[in-house]
Amino acid sequence: MGPIDIAWCPGCGDYGILNAIKQTMAELEIPPEKFVIVSGIGQAAKLPHYIRSNFFNGLHGRSIPPATGIKATNPDLVVIAESGDGDIYGEGGNHFIHAMRRNPDITVIVHDNMVYGLTKGQASPTSREGFKTPVQVEGVILKPFNPIAVSIANGASFVARASITDIPGTVKILKQAIQHKGFSIVDLFQPCVTFNKLNTYQWFKDNTYYLEDSYDPHNRIEALKRAFEEDKFPLGVFYIEERKTFEESNMAYEIDKTPLYKRNVDLKKLSDLVESMKKG
């Protein structure tokens, strides 16, 4: 087998995330045929191409809807939706917000490098104020999107932040996220070595710290308080809530637990229903 052509810059934080996800799935002993990775568009969205698993490469900002559908169709699968901060928080922001309310049992991993990498360095939703780019030449004037606070307030049942500057710590958080039953969001800091010269490996090391061992992730109000800390960004699990998943609440599984993809569908009945609706 020849060398694999990986379309990332040398030193890109995506390499660390790829290694962390591989290590996570290996430690959880999840075989490739039992999990699916869904991505959108961008440098982060190339990650599934380099993992031996099922994957679906979707449209820009549209990783979460197909991931939700895949999980609903086959609840036995482990489903990960992953992409960049621009893809999920920007183009996919509406899907991101409303998926939390549904609480599908999926894990969303966001490569948060605070810049658009694929389109050559424009500010992303999480870019810091004052960050200068070829487009924002005088510096970013918008307040950064706070994915942790939004996720906690909006009903995500597992909310965490990690940094690829600490791969063992990231693996520990990813394992918890995947094992959680419900919508898990991991905002994962990573440097873009080409287009973001501000938020470097060293910057993330200097500007992050782990939540203390005594921290209780079941207190929503306290979690929100910690989510707004920005002098240094906390890492770890901010919030955990146990509640019914989208699949458990779905009427399709109330009586029959058979995965949808295994069911025999009477296409004639479906066709007759469609035709009857056309006639009014």
JSON list of N, CA and C in Angstrom, two decimals, residues 21 36-40 44-45 47-48 56 62-68 70 78-84 87-88 96 99 105-111 174 178 183-186:
[
{"chain": "A", "resi": 21, "resn": "ILE", "atom": "N", "xyz": [-9.07, 10.68, 17.87]},
{"chain": "A", "resi": 21, "resn": "ILE", "atom": "CA", "xyz": [-10.29, 9.93, 17.56]},
{"chain": "A", "resi": 21, "resn": "ILE", "atom": "C", "xyz": [-9.96, 8.46, 17.34]},
{"chain": "A", "resi": 36, "resn": "VAL", "atom": "N", "xyz": [-20.17, 5.43, 12.51]},
{"chain": "A", "resi": 36, "resn": "VAL", "atom": "CA", "xyz": [-20.26, 6.27, 11.31]},
{"chain": "A", "resi": 36, "resn": "VAL", "atom": "C", "xyz": [-19.76, 7.66, 11.67]},
{"chain": "A", "resi": 37, "resn": "ILE", "atom": "N", "xyz": [-18.93, 8.23, 10.80]},
{"chain": "A", "resi": 37, "resn": "ILE", "atom": "CA", "xyz": [-18.50, 9.61, 10.97]},
{"chain": "A", "resi": 37, "resn": "ILE", "atom": "C", "xyz": [-19.12, 10.44, 9.85]},
{"chain": "A", "resi": 38, "resn": "VAL", "atom": "N", "xyz": [-19.78, 11.52, 10.21]},
{"chain": "A", "resi": 38, "resn": "VAL", "atom": "CA", "xyz": [-20.44, 12.40, 9.25]},
{"chain": "A", "resi": 38, "resn": "VAL", "atom": "C", "xyz": [-19.76, 13.76, 9.31]},
{"chain": "A", "resi": 39, "resn": "SER", "atom": "N", "xyz": [-19.45, 14.33, 8.15]},
{"chain": "A", "resi": 39, "resn": "SER", "atom": "CA", "xyz": [-18.79, 15.64, 8.14]},
{"chain": "A", "resi": 39, "resn": "SER", "atom": "C", "xyz": [-19.44, 16.56, 7.12]},
{"chain": "A", "resi": 40, "resn": "GLY", "atom": "N", "xyz": [-19.07, 17.83, 7.18]},
{"chain": "A", "resi": 40, "resn": "GLY", "atom": "CA", "xyz": [-19.59, 18.82, 6.25]},
{"chain": "A", "resi": 40, "resn": "GLY", "atom": "C", "xyz": [-18.55, 19.15, 5.19]},
{"chain": "A", "resi": 44, "resn": "ALA", "atom": "N", "xyz": [-11.43, 20.40, 8.29]},
{"chain": "A", "resi": 44, "resn": "ALA", "atom": "CA", "xyz": [-11.82, 19.46, 9.34]},
{"chain": "A", "resi": 44, "resn": "ALA", "atom": "C", "xyz": [-12.68, 18.33, 8.78]},
{"chain": "A", "resi": 45, "resn": "ALA", "atom": "N", "xyz": [-13.49, 18.66, 7.78]},
{"chain": "A", "resi": 45, "resn": "ALA", "atom": "CA", "xyz": [-14.42, 17.69, 7.21]},
{"chain": "A", "resi": 45, "resn": "ALA", "atom": "C", "xyz": [-13.74, 16.60, 6.40]},
{"chain": "A", "resi": 47, "resn": "LEU", "atom": "N", "xyz": [-11.45, 14.73, 7.67]},
{"chain": "A", "resi": 47, "resn": "LEU", "atom": "CA", "xyz": [-10.99, 13.72, 8.63]},
{"chain": "A", "resi": 47, "resn": "LEU", "atom": "C", "xyz": [-11.55, 12.32, 8.39]},
{"chain": "A", "resi": 48, "resn": "PRO", "atom": "N", "xyz": [-12.84, 12.15, 8.09]},
{"chain": "A", "resi": 48, "resn": "PRO", "atom": "CA", "xyz": [-13.35, 10.79, 7.89]},
{"chain": "A", "resi": 48, "resn": "PRO", "atom": "C", "xyz": [-12.67, 10.04, 6.75]},
{"chain": "A", "resi": 56, "resn": "PHE", "atom": "N", "xyz": [-20.05, 9.60, 5.95]},
{"chain": "A", "resi": 56, "resn": "PHE", "atom": "CA", "xyz": [-20.90, 10.35, 5.03]},
{"chain": "A", "resi": 56, "resn": "PHE", "atom": "C", "xyz": [-20.36, 11.77, 4.98]},
{"chain": "A", "resi": 62, "resn": "ARG", "atom": "N", "xyz": [-23.88, 20.94, 7.10]},
{"chain": "A", "resi": 62, "resn": "ARG", "atom": "CA", "xyz": [-24.97, 19.96, 7.15]},
{"chain": "A", "resi": 62, "resn": "ARG", "atom": "C", "xyz": [-24.49, 18.60, 7.64]},
{"chain": "A", "resi": 63, "resn": "SER", "atom": "N", "xyz": [-23.63, 18.56, 8.61]},
{"chain": "A", "resi": 63, "resn": "SER", "atom": "CA", "xyz": [-23.20, 17.26, 9.15]},
{"chain": "A", "resi": 63, "resn": "SER", "atom": "C", "xyz": [-24.19, 16.71, 10.17]},
{"chain": "A", "resi": 64, "resn": "ILE", "atom": "N", "xyz": [-24.81, 17.58, 10.96]},
{"chain": "A", "resi": 64, "resn": "ILE", "atom": "CA", "xyz": [-25.68, 17.13, 12.05]},
{"chain": "A", "resi": 64, "resn": "ILE", "atom": "C", "xyz": [-27.00, 16.50, 11.56]},
{"chain": "A", "resi": 65, "resn": "PRO", "atom": "N", "xyz": [-27.70, 17.08, 10.54]},
{"chain": "A", "resi": 65, "resn": "PRO", "atom": "CA", "xyz": [-28.96, 16.45, 10.10]},
{"chain": "A", "resi": 65, "resn": "PRO", "atom": "C", "xyz": [-28.79, 15.01, 9.61]},
{"chain": "A", "resi": 66, "resn": "PRO", "atom": "N", "xyz": [-27.83, 14.71, 8.71]},
{"chain": "A", "resi": 66, "resn": "PRO", "atom": "CA", "xyz": [-27.69, 13.30, 8.31]},
{"chain": "A", "resi": 66, "resn": "PRO", "atom": "C", "xyz": [-27.23, 12.41, 9.46]},
{"chain": "A", "resi": 67, "resn": "ALA", "atom": "N", "xyz": [-26.43, 12.95, 10.38]},
{"chain": "A", "resi": 67, "resn": "ALA", "atom": "CA", "xyz": [-26.01, 12.15, 11.54]},
{"chain": "A", "resi": 67, "resn": "ALA", "atom": "C", "xyz": [-27.23, 11.78, 12.39]},
{"chain": "A", "resi": 68, "resn": "THR", "atom": "N", "xyz": [-28.14, 12.74, 12.56]},
{"chain": "A", "resi": 68, "resn": "THR", "atom": "CA", "xyz": [-29.38, 12.47, 13.31]},
{"chain": "A", "resi": 68, "resn": "THR", "atom": "C", "xyz": [-30.21, 11.40, 12.60]},
{"chain": "A", "resi": 70, "resn": "ILE", "atom": "N", "xyz": [-29.15, 9.09, 10.45]},
{"chain": "A", "resi": 70, "resn": "ILE", "atom": "CA", "xyz": [-28.46, 7.79, 10.49]},
{"chain": "A", "resi": 70, "resn": "ILE", "atom": "C", "xyz": [-28.71, 7.11, 11.82]},
{"chain": "A", "resi": 78, "resn": "VAL", "atom": "N", "xyz": [-22.73, 3.76, 16.56]},
{"chain": "A", "resi": 78, "resn": "VAL", "atom": "CA", "xyz": [-22.12, 4.93, 17.19]},
{"chain": "A", "resi": 78, "resn": "VAL", "atom": "C", "xyz": [-21.97, 5.97, 16.10]},
{"chain": "A", "resi": 79, "resn": "VAL", "atom": "N", "xyz": [-22.54, 7.15, 16.30]},
{"chain": "A", "resi": 79, "resn": "VAL", "atom": "CA", "xyz": [-22.54, 8.17, 15.25]},
{"chain": "A", "resi": 79, "resn": "VAL", "atom": "C", "xyz": [-21.83, 9.44, 15.74]},
{"chain": "A", "resi": 80, "resn": "ILE", "atom": "N", "xyz": [-20.85, 9.87, 14.95]},
{"chain": "A", "resi": 80, "resn": "ILE", "atom": "CA", "xyz": [-20.10, 11.10, 15.23]},
{"chain": "A", "resi": 80, "resn": "ILE", "atom": "C", "xyz": [-20.32, 12.08, 14.09]},
{"chain": "A", "resi": 81, "resn": "ALA", "atom": "N", "xyz": [-20.68, 13.31, 14.42]},
{"chain": "A", "resi": 81, "resn": "ALA", "atom": "CA", "xyz": [-20.71, 14.39, 13.44]},
{"chain": "A", "resi": 81, "resn": "ALA", "atom": "C", "xyz": [-19.52, 15.29, 13.75]},
{"chain": "A", "resi": 82, "resn": "GLU", "atom": "N", "xyz": [-18.71, 15.57, 12.75]},
{"chain": "A", "resi": 82, "resn": "GLU", "atom": "CA", "xyz": [-17.53, 16.41, 13.01]},
{"chain": "A", "resi": 82, "resn": "GLU", "atom": "C", "xyz": [-17.30, 17.36, 11.85]},
{"chain": "A", "resi": 83, "resn": "SER", "atom": "N", "xyz": [-16.81, 18.54, 12.18]},
{"chain": "A", "resi": 83, "resn": "SER", "atom": "CA", "xyz": [-16.46, 19.54, 11.17]},
{"chain": "A", "resi": 83, "resn": "SER", "atom": "C", "xyz": [-15.84, 20.74, 11.88]},
{"chain": "A", "resi": 84, "resn": "GLY", "atom": "N", "xyz": [-15.62, 21.81, 11.13]},
{"chain": "A", "resi": 84, "resn": "GLY", "atom": "CA", "xyz": [-14.96, 22.97, 11.70]},
{"chain": "A", "resi": 84, "resn": "GLY", "atom": "C", "xyz": [-15.90, 23.93, 12.41]},
{"chain": "A", "resi": 87, "resn": "ASP", "atom": "N", "xyz": [-18.07, 25.67, 9.85]},
{"chain": "A", "resi": 87, "resn": "ASP", "atom": "CA", "xyz": [-19.06, 24.76, 9.27]},
{"chain": "A", "resi": 87, "resn": "ASP", "atom": "C", "xyz": [-20.22, 24.52, 10.23]},
{"chain": "A", "resi": 88, "resn": "ILE", "atom": "N", "xyz": [-19.93, 24.23, 11.49]},
{"chain": "A", "resi": 88, "resn": "ILE", "atom": "CA", "xyz": [-20.99, 23.86, 12.44]},
{"chain": "A", "resi": 88, "resn": "ILE", "atom": "C", "xyz": [-21.61, 25.07, 13.12]},
{"chain": "A", "resi": 96, "resn": "PHE", "atom": "N", "xyz": [-27.28, 23.08, 14.45]},
{"chain": "A", "resi": 96, "resn": "PHE", "atom": "CA", "xyz": [-26.60, 22.88, 15.72]},
{"chain": "A", "resi": 96, "resn": "PHE", "atom": "C", "xyz": [-27.53, 23.20, 16.89]},
{"chain": "A", "resi": 99, "resn": "ALA", "atom": "N", "xyz": [-30.74, 20.69, 17.02]},
{"chain": "A", "resi": 99, "resn": "ALA", "atom": "CA", "xyz": [-30.42, 19.29, 17.31]},
{"chain": "A", "resi": 99, "resn": "ALA", "atom": "C", "xyz": [-30.34, 19.06, 18.82]},
{"chain": "A", "resi": 105, "resn": "ASP", "atom": "N", "xyz": [-28.81, 10.71, 20.04]},
{"chain": "A", "resi": 105, "resn": "ASP", "atom": "CA", "xyz": [-27.65, 10.10, 20.68]},
{"chain": "A", "resi": 105, "resn": "ASP", "atom": "C", "xyz": [-26.47, 10.11, 19.71]},
{"chain": "A", "resi": 106, "resn": "ILE", "atom": "N", "xyz": [-25.95, 11.32, 19.47]},
{"chain": "A", "resi": 106, "resn": "ILE", "atom": "CA", "xyz": [-24.79, 11.49, 18.59]},
{"chain": "A", "resi": 106, "resn": "ILE", "atom": "C", "xyz": [-23.75, 12.34, 19.31]},
{"chain": "A", "resi": 107, "resn": "THR", "atom": "N", "xyz": [-22.52, 12.25, 18.85]},
{"chain": "A", "resi": 107, "resn": "THR", "atom": "CA", "xyz": [-21.44, 13.08, 19.39]},
{"chain": "A", "resi": 107, "resn": "THR", "atom": "C", "xyz": [-20.99, 14.06, 18.32]},
{"chain": "A", "resi": 108, "resn": "VAL", "atom": "N", "xyz": [-20.99, 15.34, 18.65]},
{"chain": "A", "resi": 108, "resn": "VAL", "atom": "CA", "xyz": [-20.56, 16.39, 17.72]},
{"chain": "A", "resi": 108, "resn": "VAL", "atom": "C", "xyz": [-19.19, 16.90, 18.16]},
{"chain": "A", "resi": 109, "resn": "ILE", "atom": "N", "xyz": [-18.21, 16.73, 17.28]},
{"chain": "A", "resi": 109, "resn": "ILE", "atom": "CA", "xyz": [-16.85, 17.19, 17.56]},
{"chain": "A", "resi": 109, "resn": "ILE", "atom": "C", "xyz": [-16.53, 18.36, 16.64]},
{"chain": "A", "resi": 110, "resn": "VAL", "atom": "N", "xyz": [-16.25, 19.51, 17.23]},
{"chain": "A", "resi": 110, "resn": "VAL", "atom": "CA", "xyz": [-16.01, 20.72, 16.44]},
{"chain": "A", "resi": 110, "resn": "VAL", "atom": "C", "xyz": [-14.52, 21.09, 16.51]},
{"chain": "A", "resi": 111, "resn": "HIS", "atom": "N", "xyz": [-13.87, 21.10, 15.34]},
{"chain": "A", "resi": 111, "resn": "HIS", "atom": "CA", "xyz": [-12.48, 21.54, 15.25]},
{"chain": "A", "resi": 111, "resn": "HIS", "atom": "C", "xyz": [-12.48, 23.07, 15.35]},
{"chain": "A", "resi": 174, "resn": "LEU", "atom": "N", "xyz": [-13.32, 12.69, 24.94]},
{"chain": "A", "resi": 174, "resn": "LEU", "atom": "CA", "xyz": [-14.04, 12.09, 23.81]},
{"chain": "A", "resi": 174, "resn": "LEU", "atom": "C", "xyz": [-14.69, 10.77, 24.21]},
{"chain": "A", "resi": 178, "resn": "ILE", "atom": "N", "xyz": [-18.74, 10.06, 23.84]},
{"chain": "A", "resi": 178, "resn": "ILE", "atom": "CA", "xyz": [-19.29, 8.98, 23.04]},
{"chain": "A", "resi": 178, "resn": "ILE", "atom": "C", "xyz": [-20.11, 8.02, 23.90]},
{"chain": "A", "resi": 183, "resn": "PHE", "atom": "N", "xyz": [-27.23, 13.96, 23.13]},
{"chain": "A", "resi": 183, "resn": "PHE", "atom": "CA", "xyz": [-26.46, 14.89, 22.28]},
{"chain": "A", "resi": 183, "resn": "PHE", "atom": "C", "xyz": [-25.23, 15.37, 23.03]},
{"chain": "A", "resi": 184, "resn": "SER", "atom": "N", "xyz": [-24.06, 14.99, 22.54]},
{"chain": "A", "resi": 184, "resn": "SER", "atom": "CA", "xyz": [-22.79, 15.40, 23.15]},
{"chain": "A", "resi": 184, "resn": "SER", "atom": "C", "xyz": [-22.08, 16.37, 22.22]},
{"chain": "A", "resi": 185, "resn": "ILE", "atom": "N", "xyz": [-21.62, 17.48, 22.77]},
{"chain": "A", "resi": 185, "resn": "ILE", "atom": "CA", "xyz": [-20.85, 18.45, 22.00]},
{"chain": "A", "resi": 185, "resn": "ILE", "atom": "C", "xyz": [-19.48, 18.61, 22.65]},
{"chain": "A", "resi": 186, "resn": "VAL", "atom": "N", "xyz": [-18.42, 18.45, 21.83]},
{"chain": "A", "resi": 186, "resn": "VAL", "atom": "CA", "xyz": [-17.05, 18.69, 22.29]},
{"chain": "A", "resi": 186, "resn": "VAL", "atom": "C", "xyz": [-16.46, 19.77, 21.41]}
]
